[in-house]
Each structure stands twice: as C-alpha cells, then as structure tokens.
Coordinates of C-alpha atoms and ligand atoms in Angstrom, one line a residue:
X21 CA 0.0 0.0 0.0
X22 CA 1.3 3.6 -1.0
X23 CA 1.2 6.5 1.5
X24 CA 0.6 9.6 -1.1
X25 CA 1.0 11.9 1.9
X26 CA 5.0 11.9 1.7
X27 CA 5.1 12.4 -2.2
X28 CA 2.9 15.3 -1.6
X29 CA 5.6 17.2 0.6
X30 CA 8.3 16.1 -1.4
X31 CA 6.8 17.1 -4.9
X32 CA 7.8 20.3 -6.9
X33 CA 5.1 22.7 -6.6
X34 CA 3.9 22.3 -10.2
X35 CA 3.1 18.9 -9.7
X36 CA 0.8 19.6 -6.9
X37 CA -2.2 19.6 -8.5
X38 CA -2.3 16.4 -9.8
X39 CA -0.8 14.5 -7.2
X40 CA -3.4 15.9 -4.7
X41 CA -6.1 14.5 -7.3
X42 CA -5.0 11.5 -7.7
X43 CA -4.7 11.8 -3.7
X44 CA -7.9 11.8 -3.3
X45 CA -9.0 9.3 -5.2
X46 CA -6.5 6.9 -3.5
X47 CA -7.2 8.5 0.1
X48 CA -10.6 6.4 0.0
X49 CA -8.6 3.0 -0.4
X50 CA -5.7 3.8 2.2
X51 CA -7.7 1.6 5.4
X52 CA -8.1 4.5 8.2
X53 CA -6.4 3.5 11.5
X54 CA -8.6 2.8 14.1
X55 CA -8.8 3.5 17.8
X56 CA -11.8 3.4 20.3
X57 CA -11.0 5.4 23.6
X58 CA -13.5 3.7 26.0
X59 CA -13.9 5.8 28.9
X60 CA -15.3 4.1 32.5
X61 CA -17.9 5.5 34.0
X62 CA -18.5 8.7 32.4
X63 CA -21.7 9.5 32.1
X64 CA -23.6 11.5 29.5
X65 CA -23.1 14.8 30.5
X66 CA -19.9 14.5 31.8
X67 CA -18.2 15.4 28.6
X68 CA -18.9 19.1 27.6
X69 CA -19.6 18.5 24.0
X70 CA -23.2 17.3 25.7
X71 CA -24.0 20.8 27.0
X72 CA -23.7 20.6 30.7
X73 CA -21.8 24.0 31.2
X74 CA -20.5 23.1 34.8
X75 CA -17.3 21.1 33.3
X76 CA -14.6 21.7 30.6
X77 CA -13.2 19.1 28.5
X78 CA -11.5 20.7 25.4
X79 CA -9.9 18.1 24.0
X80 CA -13.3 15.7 24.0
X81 CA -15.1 18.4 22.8
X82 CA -12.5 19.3 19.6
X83 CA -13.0 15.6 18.6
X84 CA -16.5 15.9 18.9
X85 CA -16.5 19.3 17.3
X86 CA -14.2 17.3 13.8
X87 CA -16.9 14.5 13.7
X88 CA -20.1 13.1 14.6
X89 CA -22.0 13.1 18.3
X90 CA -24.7 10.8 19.2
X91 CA -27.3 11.9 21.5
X92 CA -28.4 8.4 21.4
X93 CA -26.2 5.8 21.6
X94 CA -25.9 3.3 24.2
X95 CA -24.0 1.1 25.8
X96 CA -24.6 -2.7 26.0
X97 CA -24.8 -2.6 29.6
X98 CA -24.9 -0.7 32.9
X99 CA -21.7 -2.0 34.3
X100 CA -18.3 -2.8 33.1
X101 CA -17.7 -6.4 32.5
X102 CA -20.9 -7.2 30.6
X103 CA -20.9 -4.0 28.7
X104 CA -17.1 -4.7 27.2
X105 CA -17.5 -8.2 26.6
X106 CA -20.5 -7.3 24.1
X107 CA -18.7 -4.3 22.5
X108 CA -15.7 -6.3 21.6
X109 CA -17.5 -9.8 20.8
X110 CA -20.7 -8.2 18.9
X111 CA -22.8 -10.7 21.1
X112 CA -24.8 -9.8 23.8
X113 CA -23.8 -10.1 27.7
X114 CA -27.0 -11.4 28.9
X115 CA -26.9 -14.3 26.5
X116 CA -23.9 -15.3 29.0
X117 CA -24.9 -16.2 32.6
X118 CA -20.9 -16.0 33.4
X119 CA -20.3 -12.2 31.9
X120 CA -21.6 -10.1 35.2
X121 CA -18.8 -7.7 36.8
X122 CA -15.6 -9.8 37.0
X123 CA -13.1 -10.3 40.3
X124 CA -10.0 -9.1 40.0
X125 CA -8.5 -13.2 39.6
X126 CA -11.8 -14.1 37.1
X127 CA -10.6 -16.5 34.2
X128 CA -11.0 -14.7 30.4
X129 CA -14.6 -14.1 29.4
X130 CA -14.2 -13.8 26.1
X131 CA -12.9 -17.2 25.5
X132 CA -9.9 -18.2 23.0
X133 CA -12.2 -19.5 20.4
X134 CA -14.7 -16.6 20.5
X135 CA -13.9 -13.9 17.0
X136 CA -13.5 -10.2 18.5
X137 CA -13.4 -7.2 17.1
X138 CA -9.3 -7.3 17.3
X139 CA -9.2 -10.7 15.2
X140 CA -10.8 -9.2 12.5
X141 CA -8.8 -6.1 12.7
X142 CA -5.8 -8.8 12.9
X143 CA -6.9 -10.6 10.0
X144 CA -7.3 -7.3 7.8
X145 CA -3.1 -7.1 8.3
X146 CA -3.7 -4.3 11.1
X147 CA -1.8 -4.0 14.3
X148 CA -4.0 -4.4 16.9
X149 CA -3.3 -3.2 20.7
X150 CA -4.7 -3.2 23.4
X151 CA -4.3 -0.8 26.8
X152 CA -5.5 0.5 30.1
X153 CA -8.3 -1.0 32.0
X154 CA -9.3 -4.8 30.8
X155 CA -12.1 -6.2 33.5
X156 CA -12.7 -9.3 31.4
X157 CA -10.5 -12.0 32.8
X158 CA -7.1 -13.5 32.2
X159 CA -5.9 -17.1 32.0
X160 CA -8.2 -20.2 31.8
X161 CA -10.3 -20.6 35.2
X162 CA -10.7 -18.1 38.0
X163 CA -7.6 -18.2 40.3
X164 CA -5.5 -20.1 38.0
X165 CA -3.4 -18.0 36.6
X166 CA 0.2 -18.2 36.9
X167 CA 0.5 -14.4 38.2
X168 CA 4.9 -14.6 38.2
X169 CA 4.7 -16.1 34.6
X170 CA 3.1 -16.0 31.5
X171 CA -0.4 -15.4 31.9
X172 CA -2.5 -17.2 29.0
X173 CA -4.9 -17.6 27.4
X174 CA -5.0 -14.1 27.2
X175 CA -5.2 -11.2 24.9
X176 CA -3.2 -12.1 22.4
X177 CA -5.3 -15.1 22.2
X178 CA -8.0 -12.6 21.3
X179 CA -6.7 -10.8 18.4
X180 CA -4.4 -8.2 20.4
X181 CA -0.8 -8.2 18.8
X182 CA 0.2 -5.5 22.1
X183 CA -1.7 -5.4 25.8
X184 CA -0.8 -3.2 28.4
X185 CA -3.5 -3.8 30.8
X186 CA -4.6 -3.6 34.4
X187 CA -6.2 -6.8 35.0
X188 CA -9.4 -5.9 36.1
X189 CA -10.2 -2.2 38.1
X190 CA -8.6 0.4 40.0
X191 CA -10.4 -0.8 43.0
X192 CA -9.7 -4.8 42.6
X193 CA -6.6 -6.4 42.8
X194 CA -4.4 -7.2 41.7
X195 CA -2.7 -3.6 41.6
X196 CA 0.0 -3.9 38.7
X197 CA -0.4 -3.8 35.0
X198 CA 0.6 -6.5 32.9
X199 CA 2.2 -6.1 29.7
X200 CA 1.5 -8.4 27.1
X201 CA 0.8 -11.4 29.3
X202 CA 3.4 -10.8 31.9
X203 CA 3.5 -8.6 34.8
X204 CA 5.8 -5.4 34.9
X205 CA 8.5 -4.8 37.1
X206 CA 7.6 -8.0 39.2
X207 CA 10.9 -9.4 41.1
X208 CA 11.2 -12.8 41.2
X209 CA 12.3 -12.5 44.9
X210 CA 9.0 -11.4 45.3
X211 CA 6.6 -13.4 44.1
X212 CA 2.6 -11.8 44.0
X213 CA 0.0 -13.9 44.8
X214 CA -3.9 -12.7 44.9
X215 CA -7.1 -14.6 46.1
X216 CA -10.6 -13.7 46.0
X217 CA -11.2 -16.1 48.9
X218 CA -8.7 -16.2 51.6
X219 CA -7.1 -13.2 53.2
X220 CA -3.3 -14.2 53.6
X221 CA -1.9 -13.8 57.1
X222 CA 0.0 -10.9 57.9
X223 CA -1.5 -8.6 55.4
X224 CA -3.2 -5.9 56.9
X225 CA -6.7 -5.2 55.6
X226 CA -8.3 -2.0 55.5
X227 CA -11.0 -3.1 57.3
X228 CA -8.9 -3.3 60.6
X229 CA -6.3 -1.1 59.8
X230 CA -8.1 2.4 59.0
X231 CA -5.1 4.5 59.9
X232 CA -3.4 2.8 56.8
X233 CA -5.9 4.6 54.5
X234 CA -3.7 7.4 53.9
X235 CA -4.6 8.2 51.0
X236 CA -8.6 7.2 50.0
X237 CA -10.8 5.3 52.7
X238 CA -13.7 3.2 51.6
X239 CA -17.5 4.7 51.8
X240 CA -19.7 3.0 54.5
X241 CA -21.1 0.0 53.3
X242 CA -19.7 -0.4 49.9
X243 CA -16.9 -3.3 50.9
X244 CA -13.3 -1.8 49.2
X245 CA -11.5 -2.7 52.3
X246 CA -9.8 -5.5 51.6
X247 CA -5.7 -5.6 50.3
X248 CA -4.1 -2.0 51.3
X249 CA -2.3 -0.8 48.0
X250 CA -0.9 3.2 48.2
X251 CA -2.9 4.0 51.5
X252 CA -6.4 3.0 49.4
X253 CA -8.3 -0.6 50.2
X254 CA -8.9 -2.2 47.8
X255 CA -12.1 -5.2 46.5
X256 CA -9.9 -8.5 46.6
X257 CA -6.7 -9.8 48.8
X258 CA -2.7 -9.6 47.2
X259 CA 0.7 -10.0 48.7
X260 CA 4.1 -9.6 47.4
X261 CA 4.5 -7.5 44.2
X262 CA 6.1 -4.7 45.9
X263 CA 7.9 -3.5 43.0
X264 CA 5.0 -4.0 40.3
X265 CA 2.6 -2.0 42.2
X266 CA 1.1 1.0 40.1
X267 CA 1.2 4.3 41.5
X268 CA -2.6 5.3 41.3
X269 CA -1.7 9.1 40.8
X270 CA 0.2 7.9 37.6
X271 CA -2.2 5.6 35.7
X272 CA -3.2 7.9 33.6
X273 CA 0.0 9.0 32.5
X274 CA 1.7 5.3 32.6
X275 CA -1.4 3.9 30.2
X276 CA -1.7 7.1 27.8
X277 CA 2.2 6.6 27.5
X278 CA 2.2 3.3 26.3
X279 CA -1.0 4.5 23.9
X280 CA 0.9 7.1 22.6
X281 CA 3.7 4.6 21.7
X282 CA 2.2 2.0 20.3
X283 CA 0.7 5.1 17.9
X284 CA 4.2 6.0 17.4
X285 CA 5.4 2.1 16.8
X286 CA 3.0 1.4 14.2
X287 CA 2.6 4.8 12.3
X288 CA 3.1 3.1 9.1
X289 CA 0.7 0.8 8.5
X290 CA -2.8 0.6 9.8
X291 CA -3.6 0.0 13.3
X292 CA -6.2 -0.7 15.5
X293 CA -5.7 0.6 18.9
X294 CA -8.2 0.0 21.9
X295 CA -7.8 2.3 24.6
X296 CA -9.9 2.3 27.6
X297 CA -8.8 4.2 30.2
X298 CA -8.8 4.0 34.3
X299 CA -10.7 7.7 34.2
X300 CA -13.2 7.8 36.0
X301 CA -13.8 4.9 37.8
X302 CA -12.9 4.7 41.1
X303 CA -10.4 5.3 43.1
X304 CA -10.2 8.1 41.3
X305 CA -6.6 9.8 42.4
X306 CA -6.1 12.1 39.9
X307 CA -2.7 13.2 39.4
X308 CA -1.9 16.4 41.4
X309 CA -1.5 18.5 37.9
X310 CA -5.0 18.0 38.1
X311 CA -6.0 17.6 41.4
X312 CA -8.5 20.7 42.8
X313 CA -8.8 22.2 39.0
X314 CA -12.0 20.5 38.5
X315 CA -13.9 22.7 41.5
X316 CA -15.7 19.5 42.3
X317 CA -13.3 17.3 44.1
X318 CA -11.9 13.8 42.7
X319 CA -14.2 13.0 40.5
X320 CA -14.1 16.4 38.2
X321 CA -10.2 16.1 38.4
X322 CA -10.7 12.9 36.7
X323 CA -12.9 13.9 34.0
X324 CA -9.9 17.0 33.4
X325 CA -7.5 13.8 33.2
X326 CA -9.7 12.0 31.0
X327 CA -9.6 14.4 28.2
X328 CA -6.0 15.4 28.8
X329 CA -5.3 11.5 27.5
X330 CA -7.3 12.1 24.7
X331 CA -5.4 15.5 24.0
X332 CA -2.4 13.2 24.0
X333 CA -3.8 10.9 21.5
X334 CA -4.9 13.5 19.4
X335 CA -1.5 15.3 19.5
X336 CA 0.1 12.2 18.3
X337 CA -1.8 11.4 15.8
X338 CA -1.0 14.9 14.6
X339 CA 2.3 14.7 15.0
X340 CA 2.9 11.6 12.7
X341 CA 0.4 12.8 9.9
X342 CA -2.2 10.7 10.9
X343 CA -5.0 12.8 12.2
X344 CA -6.9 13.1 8.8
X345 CA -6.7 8.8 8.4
X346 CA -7.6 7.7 11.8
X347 CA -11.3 7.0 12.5
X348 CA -12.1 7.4 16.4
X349 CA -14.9 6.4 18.6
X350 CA -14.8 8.0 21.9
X351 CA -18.0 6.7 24.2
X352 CA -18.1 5.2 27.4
X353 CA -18.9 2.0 29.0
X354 CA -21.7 2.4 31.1
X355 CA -23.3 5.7 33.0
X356 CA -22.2 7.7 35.9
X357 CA -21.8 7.2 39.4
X358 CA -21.1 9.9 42.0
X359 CA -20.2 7.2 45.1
X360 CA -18.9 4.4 44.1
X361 CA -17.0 3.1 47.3
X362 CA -14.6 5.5 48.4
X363 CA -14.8 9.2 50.5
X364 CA -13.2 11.1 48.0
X365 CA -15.8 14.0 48.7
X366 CA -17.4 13.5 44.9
X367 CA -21.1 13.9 46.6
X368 CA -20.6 17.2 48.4
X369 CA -18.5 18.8 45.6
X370 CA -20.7 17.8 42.8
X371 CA -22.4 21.2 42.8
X372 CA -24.9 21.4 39.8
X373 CA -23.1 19.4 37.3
X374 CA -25.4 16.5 36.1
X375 CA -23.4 13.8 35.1
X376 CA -26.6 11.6 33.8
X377 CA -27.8 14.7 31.8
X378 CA -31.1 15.0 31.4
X379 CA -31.4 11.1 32.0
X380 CA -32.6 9.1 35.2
X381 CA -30.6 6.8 37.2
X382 CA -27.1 6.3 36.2
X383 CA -24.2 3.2 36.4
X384 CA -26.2 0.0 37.3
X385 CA -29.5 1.9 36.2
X386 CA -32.2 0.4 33.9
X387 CA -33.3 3.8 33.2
X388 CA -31.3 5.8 30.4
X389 CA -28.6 7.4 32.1
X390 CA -27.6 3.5 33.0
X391 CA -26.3 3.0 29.1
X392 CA -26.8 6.6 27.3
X393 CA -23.2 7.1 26.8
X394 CA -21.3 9.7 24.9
X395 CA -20.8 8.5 21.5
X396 CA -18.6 10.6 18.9
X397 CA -16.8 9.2 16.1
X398 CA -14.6 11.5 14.0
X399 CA -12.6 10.5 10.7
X400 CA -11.7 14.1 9.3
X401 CA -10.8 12.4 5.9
X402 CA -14.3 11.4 5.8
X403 CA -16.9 13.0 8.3
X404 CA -18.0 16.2 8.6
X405 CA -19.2 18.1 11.5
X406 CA -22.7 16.9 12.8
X407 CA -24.8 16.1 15.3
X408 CA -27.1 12.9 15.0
X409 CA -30.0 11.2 16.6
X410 CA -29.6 8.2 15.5
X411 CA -30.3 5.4 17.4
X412 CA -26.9 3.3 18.0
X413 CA -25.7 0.7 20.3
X414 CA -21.6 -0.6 21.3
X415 CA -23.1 -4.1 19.9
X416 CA -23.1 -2.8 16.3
X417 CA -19.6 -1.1 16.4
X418 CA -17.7 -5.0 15.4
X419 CA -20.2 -5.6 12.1
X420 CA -19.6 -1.5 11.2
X421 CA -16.1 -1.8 11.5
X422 CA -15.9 -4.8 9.3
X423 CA -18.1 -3.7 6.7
X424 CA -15.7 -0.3 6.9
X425 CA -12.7 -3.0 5.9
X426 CA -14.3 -4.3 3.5
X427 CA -15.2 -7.3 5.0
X428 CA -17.4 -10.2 6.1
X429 CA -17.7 -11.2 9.5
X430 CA -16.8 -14.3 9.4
X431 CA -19.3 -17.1 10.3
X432 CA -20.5 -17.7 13.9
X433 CA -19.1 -14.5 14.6
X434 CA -20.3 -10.9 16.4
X435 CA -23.7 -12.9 16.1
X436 CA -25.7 -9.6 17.5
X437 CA -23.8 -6.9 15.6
X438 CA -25.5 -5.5 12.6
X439 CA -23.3 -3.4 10.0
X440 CA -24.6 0.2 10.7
X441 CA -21.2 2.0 9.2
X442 CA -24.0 4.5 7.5
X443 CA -25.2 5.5 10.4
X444 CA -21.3 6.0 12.0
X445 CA -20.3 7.9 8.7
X446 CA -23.6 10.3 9.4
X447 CA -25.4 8.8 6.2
X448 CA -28.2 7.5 8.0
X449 CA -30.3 9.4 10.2
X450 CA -31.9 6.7 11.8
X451 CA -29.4 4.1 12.9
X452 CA -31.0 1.0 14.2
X453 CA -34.7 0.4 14.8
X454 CA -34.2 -1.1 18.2
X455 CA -31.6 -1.6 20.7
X456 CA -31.2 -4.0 24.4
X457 CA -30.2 -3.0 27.1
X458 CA -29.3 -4.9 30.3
X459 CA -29.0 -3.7 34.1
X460 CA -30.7 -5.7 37.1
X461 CA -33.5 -6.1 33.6
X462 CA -33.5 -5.8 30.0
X463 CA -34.9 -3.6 28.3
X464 CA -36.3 -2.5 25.1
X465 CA -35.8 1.1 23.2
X466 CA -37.0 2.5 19.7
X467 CA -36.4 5.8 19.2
X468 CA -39.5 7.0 20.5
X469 CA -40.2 4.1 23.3
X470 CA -39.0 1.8 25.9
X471 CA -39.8 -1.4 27.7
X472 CA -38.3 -2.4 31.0
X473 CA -38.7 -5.9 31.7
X474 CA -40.6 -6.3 35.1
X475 CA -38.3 -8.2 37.6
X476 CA -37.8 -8.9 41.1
X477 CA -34.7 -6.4 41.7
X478 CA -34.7 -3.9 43.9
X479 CA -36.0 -0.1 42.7
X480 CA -32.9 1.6 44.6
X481 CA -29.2 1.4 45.4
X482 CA -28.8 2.9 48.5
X483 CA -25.1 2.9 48.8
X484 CA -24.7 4.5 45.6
X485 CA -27.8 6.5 45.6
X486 CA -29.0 5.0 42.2
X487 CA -32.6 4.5 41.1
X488 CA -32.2 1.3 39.2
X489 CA -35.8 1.1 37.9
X490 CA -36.5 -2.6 38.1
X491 CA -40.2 -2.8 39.0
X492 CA -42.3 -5.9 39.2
X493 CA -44.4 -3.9 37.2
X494 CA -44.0 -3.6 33.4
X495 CA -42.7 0.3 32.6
X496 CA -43.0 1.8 29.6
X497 CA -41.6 5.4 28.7
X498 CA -42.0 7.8 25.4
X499 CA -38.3 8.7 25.4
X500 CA -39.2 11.5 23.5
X501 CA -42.0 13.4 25.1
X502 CA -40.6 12.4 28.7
X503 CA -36.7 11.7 29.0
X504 CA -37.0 11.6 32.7
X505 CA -38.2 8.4 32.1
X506 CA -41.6 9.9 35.2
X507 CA -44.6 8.8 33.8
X508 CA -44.8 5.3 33.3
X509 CA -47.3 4.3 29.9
X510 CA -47.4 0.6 30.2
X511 CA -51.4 0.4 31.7
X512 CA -52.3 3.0 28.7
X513 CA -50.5 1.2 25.6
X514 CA -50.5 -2.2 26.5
X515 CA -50.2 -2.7 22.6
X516 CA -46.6 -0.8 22.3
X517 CA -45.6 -2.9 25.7
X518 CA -46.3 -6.4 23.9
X519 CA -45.0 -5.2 20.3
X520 CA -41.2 -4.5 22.3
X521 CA -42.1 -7.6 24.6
X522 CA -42.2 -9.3 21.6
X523 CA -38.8 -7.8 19.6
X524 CA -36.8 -9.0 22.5
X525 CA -38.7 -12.7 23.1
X526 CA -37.7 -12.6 19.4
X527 CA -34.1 -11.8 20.5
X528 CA -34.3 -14.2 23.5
X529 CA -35.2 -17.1 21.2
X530 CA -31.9 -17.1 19.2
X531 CA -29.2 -19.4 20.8
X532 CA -26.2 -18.1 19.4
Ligands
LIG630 C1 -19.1 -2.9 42.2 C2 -18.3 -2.1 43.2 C3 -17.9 -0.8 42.5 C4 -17.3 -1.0 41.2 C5 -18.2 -1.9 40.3 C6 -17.6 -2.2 39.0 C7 -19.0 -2.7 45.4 C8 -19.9 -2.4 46.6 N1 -19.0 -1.9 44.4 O1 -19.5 -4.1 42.7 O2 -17.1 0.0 43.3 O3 -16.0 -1.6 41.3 O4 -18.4 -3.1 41.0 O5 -17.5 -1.1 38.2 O6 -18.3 -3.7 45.4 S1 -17.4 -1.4 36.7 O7 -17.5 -0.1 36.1 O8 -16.1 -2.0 36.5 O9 -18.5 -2.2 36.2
LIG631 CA1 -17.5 1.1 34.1

C-alpha cells in the first residue's frame, strides 16, 4: 500500500495539482487506523460537548466538534464487564450467565475461540493493541493463573498483537499492570500472589487497619476494604509485588504513554488501537496537575485527566500525519456514578453538574442514564461536522467496522452486531430500529419508546444513591415526550408494551 501523503511534501510545486487528485482518489482505499477510547464511568453529561456548562473538556469536545456526536447511543450494559464483553465480541452479555462484573483473579470471558473485534482487525493485516483497563478475565479458570509467569490464554489469544493492561479495576486487585501477558517490574524474589477467597496472614486489611488509609478510605457499606495498595483498600486480597505496584496518581500518564507509543510504533501501516482508560472509575486519584482544578473534588479532576489522554492521543496522531486517516470512537462504557465506594468528597463537591444529563438513574440503572453514553466518532478524511440522533448501540460497532474493511464477518461471529457504518459515517439518520439493554432487567428502546422488563430487583441502590428502575411492574416510557423516564405508559398502551415484549422474546429465542 502507498502512502501519497509523503510524495505530496516532497513534490515540486507544479506537480501539486495532480498529485493531490490523484490523492484523493486513492485516500478512499488507504484503510483508516482505528482507535476506540473507551472511557469508564462517564456519564452523559460528563463530557462538555453534551452541554452541561459546569465542566470543561477541550480536547473531548475538539473531537467531537471534527466528527459526529450521538445523543443516542448506548452502551450494552450498565456495568463494566458485561458492557465490554458485548462491545468487543458483537454478542450480547446477557446471553452469557458467566459475563456479570468480574473479580480481579476471574478467568478470560471472552474465550480463545470466540472472533473479536481485534481478530478481524488482525486478519485485515492491522496492528492491533490493546491498553489500560481490561475487567474481562485473564488465563483459563478463576484463580489459576500463573501471576509470576506468563499469563494465558489471554489477549493475544483474542486478536491483540500488544496489551498493556490492568487486569481488572482500580479498585480490585491485583494492583499492577501487565504487559503483554506478563507482569511489569515484578521481582522474582518477590513473588505476588492474589485470592478472591482467603485473606493471607499478615497482610493488613483496611477493614482493621483504617489508619493505613492514607490516601482514600472506603465509603460505609460499599466493601473496598480489603488488600491495602498506596494508603487505598482495595475489593480482593494480594501480597508480594512490591515492585510492580502501580502508582494510582500515575495511571493515567503510565497507560496514555504506552498508547501514545504503540501510535508511534506502528505509524506506518494501519492500526487498530483499543484504549480504555482507568478515568473515571474509582479510586479516582487524579494526578496532582489536576487535582482541585475541577472545583468539584476527585471526580471532576478525573474527568480534566480523561480528556487530557485524549489531547495526548490527538496530539500524536497529529504529530505523525495521521489525524486526517484515523477513524475514532470515543463513548463510554456504562453511565455515571457519584459514590462508588470511596470518601473522595465526589457527593458534596458535585455542585450542579449533572453527570446523567437530562437522563434518570445512572451506572447500574435500567433507566437511560444506566447505558446513554457519549458516543462521537470522527474520521476528518471522511466526516463532517454533525450532530445525529440516530439510534446506535456498542453491539453494532464490530459488524460496522468490518463492513468499513471491506469485510465479512466471518461465520459464527459478532452474532448480534449489525453493519450500521451508514449511520457512523452520518449517512443515515436513523441508525438502528431497536436496541437491548441490560441492568438488574432488559430492556427495550426505539427511538421514540421503551420497555423495561418487570423483575424482582430492587428499585434503589442505597449505597450509591441509584434508582435502578427494576419494578415488578412492566414500565414503559415515550423517550421523547418524557426523558426523565416519570410517567410510566405501560397500563395506557398495553399494545406498544407487547410489540417491544415481543422484539426482545424474538431476541431471546436465538441461541447463538
Ligand atoms: C461494584 C463495586 C464498585 C465497582 C463496580 C464495577 C462494590 C460495593 N462496588 O461491585 O465499586 O467496582 O463493581 O464497576 O463492590 S465497573 O465499572 O467496572 O463495572
Ligand atoms: Ca464502568
């Protein structure tokens, strides 16, 4: 494949013209490189591109400003695990009963023999990476893994060429990041080991050792008091490692790093690059450049930090001409959360930002702020500046990506994703006619209405101060006349409750 870019700068003046013709012609057959910045936890007015005026995020908002933002796109799911798994396998979570939130020591979800989004990137000759927060298993079987070795299966088992990962969550151990397969920095003389089960003797817990907490200490009730990493309790038990431990302060910088690098490794020939970063979730200690900018504690500083990675990405994509060619999807993987387990002050310094937007509920929430994520994707060589209100989920993202190369996806594979590349590109106003979603229910949506499931869950999370909206009633909500999601419809249109009932029983029945 020939890069025209080069010629161009080279070429005598006079030739100019009709190499940036022919340019353009061939521009449309160069294969854009390809990078998804997952956020976690960022909810739909957290970004300032979605008009809550209480929060700046430049850099966010310049990408939004060179491409396309969805006001309605969705995530798969309202929590992490679930949500990624059906992003990067194109097949739905809750088909899975083994695909809730993971532990920190859970074996791979997305199993060996399972197509991902990075396989087909792999087979279309990119380089495919991988970095920054995983939270869907390593090595065969829960507990198994060989934690001072070679950890497999694991991502390059599922199309990633490069991984720089932490294994699951800030607040689950074990607290290290392992690079392609292996934990960094990790002395042999000091072997790590991590259980989900046992506390091992003679490591303090934060549970009985609060004067360790130096730095975060767990919220009442939530459980993060477990292993003590950096003054911060953590979900999960670990000992040894001393040397491997991450430095929570430097995630950021340590995962946009290795980002920016593998940009810089691979600038000459197409890449896909996954990047899902630690920002927001918790504990969210931000490092001090940004600490106290935000003017609402922790979890503002974080949102600052967020978009200073993506400036970082942007900026090296400029730097090695590759800005114009590089298609980007920046969205998150589930809605907000304000308390998620620690006292980093996030509740009393929230002032009137709305993190949920205009939506109800948030992370864990069947209602719309649980999945109504911000969604832009820019590809300057091809998009123009727009809004859209098309209706798009995560699931479709593998089949639109493969149509963009040009290709099938291959039998048995992304069994949920439907090519909507139209609807990416801002061609089609109307993106899918229906989308699932999954929280303590499933749910429903058209563009215009949604179905909740009735269940037996419970209606509120207490310790995170989240309406989840299971009901053992059915709800139904006109999405456009009433975004609050207030006035439940289901008594006055039983007929719209059974049509949805009856798209997703549809759904249900398949047994891919
Ligand atoms: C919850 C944790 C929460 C967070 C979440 C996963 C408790 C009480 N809360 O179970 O702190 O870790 O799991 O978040 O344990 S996610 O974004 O990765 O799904
Ligand atoms: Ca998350």
């Amino acid at each position: 494949m020939i890069k025209t870019i080069p010629l161009i700068t080279k070429a005598a003046p006079a030739l100019l013209f009709p190499l940036i013709a022919v340019c353009a012609q061939e521009k449309a057959t160069i294969p854009p490189n390809v990078i998804i910045i997952l956020a976690d936890d960022i909810g739909y007015g957290d970004l300032g591109f979605n008009g809550e005026p209480t929060i700046r995020t430049p850099n966010a908002d310049r990408l939004a400003n060179n491409g396309i933002r969805f006001t309605d796109a969705h995530a798969v799911a309202a929590t992490c695990t679930p949500s990624r798994y059906s992003l990067l396998t194109g097949h739905y979570a809750w088909r899975r009963k083994d695909t809730g939130i993971a532990t920190g020591d859970a074996g791979m979800v997305i199993k060996p023999e399972q197509t991902t989004i990075a396989d087909m990137f792999r087979a279309a000759g990119y380089a495919t990476g991988a970095v920054g927060k995983w939270h869907l298993g390593l090595g065969a079987t829960q507990g198994s893994q060989d934690w001072n070795g070679f950890i497999t299966p694991g991502l390059v088992d599922i199309g990633f060429d490069y991984s720089y990962i932490m294994a699951a969550t800030g607040d689950r151990v074990p607290c290290v990041f392992v690079e392609n397969q292996r934990i960094v920095n990790l002395d042999p003389d000091d072997p790590i080991s991590v259980s989900y089960k046992e506390p091992f003797p003679g490591e303090p817990l934060g549970k009985d050792h609060p004067e360790m907490l130096y730095v975060l200490k767990p919220s009442v009730n939530h459980g993060h008091d477990q292993a003590i990493v950096n003054g911060i309790s953590r979900i999960g038990y670990m000992k040894g490692g001393k040397k491997a431990l991450w430095v929570d302060e430097d995630i950021a910088d340590n995962i946009t790093h290795k980002a920016v690098r593998f940009i810089e490794e691979n600038h000459k020939r197409p890449f896909f690059l996954y990047f899902a970063t630690n920002d927001i979730h918790v504990p969210r200690v931000p490092h001090p450049r940004f600490a106290g900018k935000s003017g609402m504690g922790a979890r503002g500083d974080a949102i600052l930090q967020f978009d200073w990675s993506v400036g970082q990405i942007l900026a090296a994509l400029e730097k090695h001409g590759l800005a114009e060619n590089t298609l980007i999807i920046l969205t998150s993987d589930n809605g907000p959360v304000v308390d998620d387990g620690y006292q980093d002050r996030a509740v009393e310094l929230l002032g009137n930002h709305r993190p949920w937007g205009d939506f109800r509920g948030g992370k864990y929430s069947n209602f719309e702020a649980g999945t109504r994520v911000p969604f832009v994707v820019s590809w300057p060589a091809r998009i123009k500046q727009q809004a859209s209100d098309a209706l798009v989920s995560h699931i479709d993202i593998f089949a639109s990506l493969s149509k963009l190369l040009g290709k099938t996806v291959p039998v048995g594979a992304a069994p949920d994703s439907r090519d909507q590349l139209n609807t990416l590109l801002g061609k089609d106003k109307k993106g899918r006619d229906y989308i699932i979603e999954q929280a303590g229910a499933l749910s429903v949506s058209t563009a215009e209405w949604k179905y909740i499931v009735p269940g037996e869950g419970r209606a509120y999370r207490a310790i995170t101060n989240t309406e989840l909206g299971n009901s053992k009633e059915p709800q139904l909500y006109n999405l456009q006349k009433d975004k609050g999601e207030k006035n439940n419809l289901a008594a006055k249109h039983p007929e719209k409750v059974e049509e949805l009932k009856a798209i997703l029983d549809r759904e249900k029945a398949k047994t891919h």
